[in-house]
DNA sequence: ATTATCTATAGATCTATAGATAATGC
DNA sequence: ATTATCTATAGATCTATAGATAATGC
């Protein structure tokens, strides 16, 4: 077969593996699942990925996270000066990507993958926080923020969006995810309390 | 052996199984994992759970969710009239429980468990939303809320808290989870934007 | 000749069952 | 006699490898 199609086929293999691993995790995706999705015998995967399952998982998830880092940076830099638009773009970007369950990565997938698994987790947190911390820093420089722990804010926002992303459609019957994203933006930016009573509410209930 | 210790031993078995399943999921926990944690041979589990792995998973997770429902209802009803205290109690309750990853439940664990697996998911969403929707409804009746999609608010809050709960301690070096919970309450109730600019910000950027 | 795919198989692990052995209660 | 635990084993599935077969490019 032609050498110039090999790369294409391998890319397709990585795409399928990434989609499945990202959605269902390392343990519940078998090499047979990946191969049959591609219409291949599972033994044929080793032609493209001699390193085996763990190597394949690490390669596609590292690729996934790097793409997230780039995609989120692009989302926030396309609309500098408008935090809500930046966060909306980030949310839409995350929706366009296969679901990434950081809790599962940290507590199940990355276990047993040694140092490289731990490095994957660090990269995951960095990819999500770095671009948003940049955006929050700029908004704060404009005097717009009252909440100044940017890392916690970043993780909270991504967690909310991915949580929404993970909900199967049957549980969101009367509403699109795009509409739900706007609600998340409202909560994250403005809170659920009445604006006029916020200052008092904070003092009263802390 | 005495019949009166049988129940105790079985309870201990369910506790261990729940802890492991809840943290790492159905696929990456083996019966051997559960048995060795208990100091038992894995074949001995069938004495207490003749139904096998899937039955054990469903039993302990149904029990887990029912306990959550009761625990969260207790959290919100202990401080009626003070939403922040209600949500703080809910967050502390969730921290006291084994991590529950709804995304993994929906996209990996519950697959292949048939109707009972799907029912488990419905129960999961109900357990988390019902008590909080009640609390939000009361706060709204007091005129305190600006955000009125209570179900979305409930899922968003639980997702944020469990997302924080899932972060391994090495990623939260200089801060306790209790402190981080207060920050989440700030974000969720007040938003990250400056209070005085919120009304304008909403109009400007929507 | 090189590349891609499949067949066959090894070895490990997992769930599950049957039945032996040990420990306790009557 | 009942209950709890273990041994032994079956059967399924999974990862991985070796080597045969088929398809393409030169």
XYZ file of C-alpha atoms (C1' of nucleotides) in Angstrom:
464
model
C 0.000 0.000 0.000
C 1.127 3.556 -0.650
C 3.343 5.147 1.987
C 1.495 8.440 1.630
C -1.762 6.954 2.916
C -0.077 5.461 5.983
C 0.040 8.734 7.825
C -3.589 9.435 7.033
C -4.686 6.036 8.261
C -2.657 6.382 11.420
C -4.208 9.789 12.077
C -7.650 8.244 11.701
C -6.647 5.529 14.163
C -5.486 8.106 16.680
C -8.714 10.076 16.222
C -10.856 7.034 16.975
C -8.717 6.013 19.938
C -8.819 9.527 21.334
C -12.571 9.793 20.970
C -13.148 6.517 22.794
C -10.505 6.953 25.482
C -11.595 10.511 26.139
C -15.256 9.580 26.519
C -15.041 6.245 28.307
C -11.562 6.096 29.803
C -8.564 3.806 29.652
C -10.025 0.762 31.373
C -13.368 0.452 29.630
C -12.048 0.871 26.087
C -10.412 -2.221 24.613
C -8.150 -2.398 21.604
C -10.894 -4.452 20.003
C -13.312 -1.511 20.446
C -10.918 0.778 18.618
C -10.158 -1.728 15.867
C -13.772 -2.642 15.129
C -14.703 1.041 14.958
C -12.055 1.327 12.254
C -13.180 -1.900 10.580
C -9.876 -3.541 11.421
C -8.784 -6.652 13.227
C -7.444 -5.707 16.616
C -4.093 -7.299 15.886
C -3.640 -4.828 13.038
C -3.418 -1.923 15.448
C 0.075 -3.007 16.437
C 1.254 -2.232 12.917
C 0.570 1.452 13.585
C 1.142 1.492 17.333
C 3.827 -1.049 18.271
C 3.909 0.338 21.805
C 0.552 -1.184 22.660
C -2.432 0.105 24.590
C -0.790 2.222 27.281
C 1.486 3.901 24.752
C -1.505 4.581 22.493
C -3.509 6.037 25.361
C -0.694 8.347 26.408
C 0.016 9.471 22.848
C -3.575 10.372 22.001
C -4.304 12.049 25.334
C -1.128 14.120 25.188
C -2.165 15.144 21.689
C -5.681 15.876 22.949
C -4.448 18.126 25.740
C -2.041 20.002 23.525
C -4.889 20.679 21.108
C -6.998 21.906 24.027
C -4.257 24.259 25.135
C -4.012 25.756 21.660
C -7.784 25.852 21.170
C -8.492 27.598 24.452
C -5.691 30.098 23.951
C -7.143 30.876 20.540
C -10.598 31.244 22.093
C -9.510 33.804 24.662
C -7.187 35.730 22.347
C -9.793 36.173 19.636
C -11.841 38.502 21.842
C -9.473 40.259 24.205
C -11.219 42.868 26.289
C -14.561 41.027 26.441
C -14.433 38.342 29.105
C -17.894 36.943 28.496
C -17.177 36.447 24.797
C -13.835 34.867 25.667
C -15.472 32.408 28.038
C -18.290 31.658 25.614
C -15.731 30.854 22.926
C -13.905 28.614 25.385
C -17.129 26.799 26.230
C -18.036 26.319 22.582
C -14.541 25.038 21.920
C -14.872 22.484 24.730
C -18.256 21.399 23.365
C -16.653 20.830 19.970
C -14.131 18.458 21.516
C -14.567 14.932 22.873
C -15.543 15.001 26.525
C -12.603 15.170 28.853
C -13.209 13.833 32.343
C -10.355 15.085 34.476
C -11.694 13.369 37.581
C -11.561 10.019 35.833
C -8.150 10.760 34.378
C -6.748 11.585 37.803
C -8.363 8.791 39.783
C -8.485 5.921 37.313
C -6.861 6.384 33.898
C -3.533 7.881 34.920
C -3.000 5.348 37.678
C -0.674 2.624 36.572
C 0.855 4.763 33.821
C 3.792 5.833 35.961
C 5.607 9.135 35.640
C 4.191 9.778 32.195
C 0.679 9.379 33.539
C 1.366 11.879 36.287
C 2.874 14.291 33.766
C -0.321 13.947 31.749
C -2.333 15.169 34.716
C -0.105 18.170 35.236
C -0.464 19.003 31.580
C -4.239 18.677 31.845
C -4.484 21.222 34.637
C -2.017 23.532 32.910
C -3.818 23.420 29.562
C -7.081 24.485 31.113
C -5.843 27.047 33.587
C -3.116 28.905 31.663
C -5.272 30.503 28.949
C -8.064 31.397 31.343
C -5.724 32.795 33.958
C -4.406 35.047 31.215
C -7.923 36.221 30.383
C -8.827 36.768 34.036
C -5.623 38.712 34.586
C -6.497 41.083 31.765
C -10.065 41.523 33.004
C -8.725 42.240 36.460
C -6.309 44.811 35.055
C -9.387 46.505 33.585
C -10.847 46.579 37.101
C -13.699 44.256 36.242
C -13.153 41.393 38.671
C -14.013 40.964 42.306
C -12.759 37.366 42.480
C -9.012 37.202 42.161
C -7.987 33.547 42.600
C -7.633 33.023 38.869
C -6.570 29.380 39.021
C -9.574 28.365 41.106
C -11.838 30.379 38.827
C -10.384 28.682 35.756
C -10.799 25.178 37.115
C -14.306 25.984 38.306
C -15.353 27.274 34.924
C -13.919 24.370 32.962
C -15.451 21.926 35.425
C -18.892 23.482 34.989
C -18.653 23.413 31.208
C -17.345 19.859 31.021
C -19.967 18.783 33.529
C -22.608 20.152 31.228
C -20.838 18.590 28.240
C -20.984 15.200 29.936
C -24.729 15.165 30.462
C -26.324 12.766 27.967
C -28.889 14.464 25.758
C -31.825 12.574 27.258
C -31.356 14.607 30.447
C -31.471 17.918 28.569
C -34.668 17.582 26.590
C -36.012 21.141 26.272
C -32.814 23.050 25.925
C -29.723 23.104 23.770
C -26.236 23.015 25.218
C -25.602 26.424 23.686
C -28.472 27.876 25.714
C -27.232 26.099 28.814
C -23.788 27.595 28.214
C -25.246 31.094 28.424
C -26.751 30.175 31.777
C -23.392 28.958 32.998
C -21.856 32.241 31.900
C -24.511 34.097 33.886
C -23.797 32.072 36.984
C -20.050 32.266 36.641
C -19.874 35.978 35.879
C -22.776 37.320 37.905
C -23.709 34.673 40.454
C -27.230 33.531 41.177
C -28.015 36.178 43.796
C -29.738 39.465 43.040
C -27.071 41.987 42.126
C -28.336 44.718 44.382
C -28.239 42.563 47.484
C -24.864 40.971 46.843
C -22.725 43.160 49.015
C -25.057 42.711 51.983
C -25.520 39.011 51.274
C -21.816 38.427 51.423
C -21.497 40.232 54.746
C -24.609 38.704 56.243
C -23.901 35.082 55.449
C -20.131 34.704 55.583
C -19.587 -18.311 62.205
C -22.189 -16.304 64.089
C -25.129 -15.106 62.029
C -25.120 -11.743 63.801
C -21.682 -10.867 62.395
C -22.708 -11.746 58.843
C -24.581 -8.500 58.358
C -21.675 -6.477 59.694
C -19.212 -8.196 57.397
C -21.458 -7.722 54.402
C -21.841 -4.044 55.237
C -18.063 -3.716 55.359
C -17.853 -5.422 51.979
C -20.372 -3.018 50.481
C -18.492 -0.059 51.967
C -15.230 -1.132 50.364
C -16.884 -1.882 47.042
C -18.657 1.469 47.064
C -15.495 3.376 47.887
C -13.585 1.753 45.039
C -16.371 1.816 42.452
C -17.226 5.394 43.279
C -13.653 6.600 42.967
C -12.365 4.533 40.048
C -15.465 3.265 38.253
C -16.923 -0.069 37.239
C -14.350 -1.114 34.658
C -11.126 -0.383 36.504
C -12.127 -2.017 39.781
C -11.881 -5.802 39.823
C -13.442 -8.169 42.295
C -9.897 -9.047 43.278
C -9.290 -5.395 44.227
C -12.288 -5.446 46.517
C -11.450 -8.820 48.041
C -7.802 -8.062 48.741
C -8.760 -4.775 50.376
C -10.928 -6.844 52.700
C -8.232 -9.472 53.168
C -10.385 -12.045 51.437
C -9.984 -14.371 48.489
C -11.967 -12.999 45.577
C -14.021 -16.162 45.319
C -15.309 -15.489 48.816
C -17.166 -12.392 47.655
C -19.780 -14.580 45.998
C -20.814 -15.856 49.394
C -22.092 -12.362 50.222
C -22.974 -11.216 46.733
C -24.156 -14.186 44.651
C -25.271 -11.815 41.905
C -21.704 -11.047 40.879
C -19.922 -7.866 39.886
C -22.662 -5.981 38.022
C -25.186 -6.703 40.772
C -22.693 -5.562 43.406
C -21.962 -2.368 41.503
C -25.633 -1.533 41.122
C -26.436 -2.319 44.751
C -23.681 -0.175 46.216
C -24.208 2.736 43.845
C -27.950 2.763 44.433
C -27.202 2.779 48.146
C -24.647 5.544 47.609
C -27.095 7.750 45.744
C -29.868 7.247 48.243
C -27.496 8.276 51.013
C -26.577 11.356 48.989
C -30.231 12.255 48.574
C -30.799 12.046 52.298
C -27.546 13.783 53.173
C -28.106 16.721 50.849
C -31.717 17.131 51.962
C -30.485 17.195 55.556
C -27.839 19.760 54.617
C -30.295 22.198 53.064
C -33.019 21.727 55.680
C -30.700 22.327 58.623
C -30.297 26.003 57.670
C -33.431 27.102 55.895
C -33.413 30.797 55.120
C -29.651 31.047 54.633
C -28.706 29.846 51.160
C -24.967 30.204 51.549
C -24.969 28.101 54.704
C -27.173 25.537 52.974
C -24.788 25.279 50.034
C -21.743 25.173 52.294
C -23.286 22.286 54.221
C -24.027 20.524 50.943
C -20.440 21.003 49.814
C -19.033 19.708 53.093
C -21.369 16.729 52.868
C -20.102 15.930 49.364
C -16.510 16.227 50.558
C -17.281 13.725 53.314
C -18.449 11.175 50.770
C -16.476 9.119 48.241
C -16.029 11.015 45.002
C -18.896 10.575 42.621
C -18.087 11.128 38.970
C -21.405 11.509 37.164
C -19.713 11.968 33.797
C -17.999 8.616 34.151
C -21.177 6.994 35.424
C -23.123 8.231 32.425
C -20.565 7.557 29.719
C -18.816 4.431 30.944
C -20.085 2.730 34.112
C -23.816 2.666 33.401
C -23.309 1.427 29.852
C -23.909 -2.276 29.614
C -25.993 -2.351 32.778
C -29.288 -2.154 30.921
C -32.424 -0.550 32.274
C -31.159 -0.637 35.824
C -28.063 1.256 34.782
C -30.168 3.921 33.121
C -32.381 4.153 36.178
C -29.246 4.686 38.245
C -28.395 7.738 36.157
C -31.856 9.196 36.555
C -31.579 8.689 40.282
C -28.168 10.358 40.299
C -29.495 13.515 38.695
C -32.584 13.497 40.888
C -30.624 13.045 44.122
C -28.489 16.063 43.415
C -31.075 18.386 41.956
C -34.131 17.820 44.157
C -32.771 19.123 47.457
C -31.028 22.092 45.876
C -34.026 22.999 43.730
C -35.996 23.121 46.978
C -33.433 25.460 48.540
C -33.295 27.689 45.465
C -37.075 27.859 45.347
C -37.196 29.116 48.911
C -34.447 31.661 48.294
C -36.303 32.861 45.230
C -39.511 33.180 47.246
C -37.544 35.493 49.542
C -36.672 37.558 46.475
C -32.957 36.808 46.690
C -32.292 35.198 43.311
C -31.707 36.602 39.883
C -31.022 33.218 38.268
C -34.157 31.139 38.119
C -33.308 27.900 36.267
C -32.978 25.950 39.481
C -32.132 22.600 37.885
C -29.248 24.055 35.891
C -28.049 25.906 38.970
C -28.167 22.711 41.028
C -26.215 20.651 38.518
C -23.701 23.457 38.068
C -23.092 23.730 41.779
C -22.700 20.006 42.353
C -20.424 19.744 39.340
C -18.178 22.486 40.672
C -17.962 20.916 44.109
C -17.320 17.406 42.841
C -14.790 18.764 40.380
C -12.937 20.285 43.300
C -13.399 17.071 45.279
C -11.781 15.103 42.470
C -8.570 17.117 42.361
C -5.764 15.082 43.942
C -4.141 16.851 46.862
C -0.841 17.376 45.059
C -2.600 19.896 42.829
C -3.908 21.888 45.798
C -0.786 22.472 47.830
C -1.307 25.808 49.553
C -4.980 25.604 50.298
C -7.461 23.339 51.997
C -10.569 22.097 50.294
C -12.655 23.909 52.885
C -11.094 27.200 51.848
C -11.605 26.355 48.201
C -15.259 25.626 48.952
C -15.728 29.194 50.210
C -14.325 30.446 46.927
C -16.755 28.279 45.003
C -19.592 29.722 47.072
C -18.392 33.221 46.209
C -18.329 32.434 42.506
C -21.641 30.618 42.525
C -23.542 33.186 44.576
C -21.874 36.423 43.491
C -20.030 35.722 40.259
C -16.509 36.813 39.525
C -17.388 40.256 38.167
C -17.450 43.418 40.230
C -20.899 43.794 41.725
C -21.363 47.403 40.753
C -20.741 46.706 37.089
C -22.836 43.576 36.815
C -26.012 45.099 35.424
C -24.093 46.917 32.716
C -21.822 43.989 32.026
C -24.773 41.739 31.368
C -26.319 44.175 28.904
C -23.075 45.043 27.221
C -21.830 41.574 26.532
C -24.877 39.433 25.947
C 9.897 -5.447 -2.289
C 7.233 -3.072 0.770
C 3.199 -2.309 3.269
C -1.160 -3.605 5.312
C -4.107 -6.907 7.101
C -5.410 -11.171 8.972
C -4.901 -15.903 11.305
C -3.325 -18.372 15.030
C -1.792 -18.531 19.365
C 0.422 -17.522 23.924
C -0.036 -15.751 28.291
C -2.358 -12.958 31.590
C -6.368 -11.583 33.912
C -11.119 -11.546 35.014
C -15.725 -13.340 36.321
C -17.965 -17.139 38.009
C -18.924 -21.898 39.858
C -18.244 -26.358 42.285
C -16.748 -28.403 45.957
C -13.360 -29.075 49.851
C -11.908 -27.364 54.357
C -12.204 -24.836 58.575
C -14.669 -22.476 62.135
C -18.621 -21.550 64.907
C -23.279 -22.442 67.265
C -26.408 -25.765 68.997
C -25.481 -28.280 61.039
C -24.571 -23.978 59.479
C -21.615 -20.489 57.984
C -17.339 -18.659 56.113
C -13.358 -19.157 53.516
C -10.337 -21.202 50.329
C -8.723 -24.287 46.358
C -9.253 -25.597 41.839
C -10.955 -24.836 37.623
C -13.838 -23.395 33.585
C -14.743 -20.128 30.262
C -14.412 -15.563 28.511
C -11.818 -11.661 27.281
C -7.819 -8.954 26.808
C -3.065 -7.623 25.387
C 0.534 -8.894 22.593
C 3.481 -11.491 19.194
C 4.794 -14.441 15.205
C 4.105 -15.404 10.913
C 1.068 -16.143 6.747
C -1.525 -13.794 3.110
C -2.975 -10.094 0.200
C -2.404 -5.689 -1.974
C 0.237 -2.005 -3.846
C 4.429 0.471 -5.951
C 8.556 0.050 -8.494
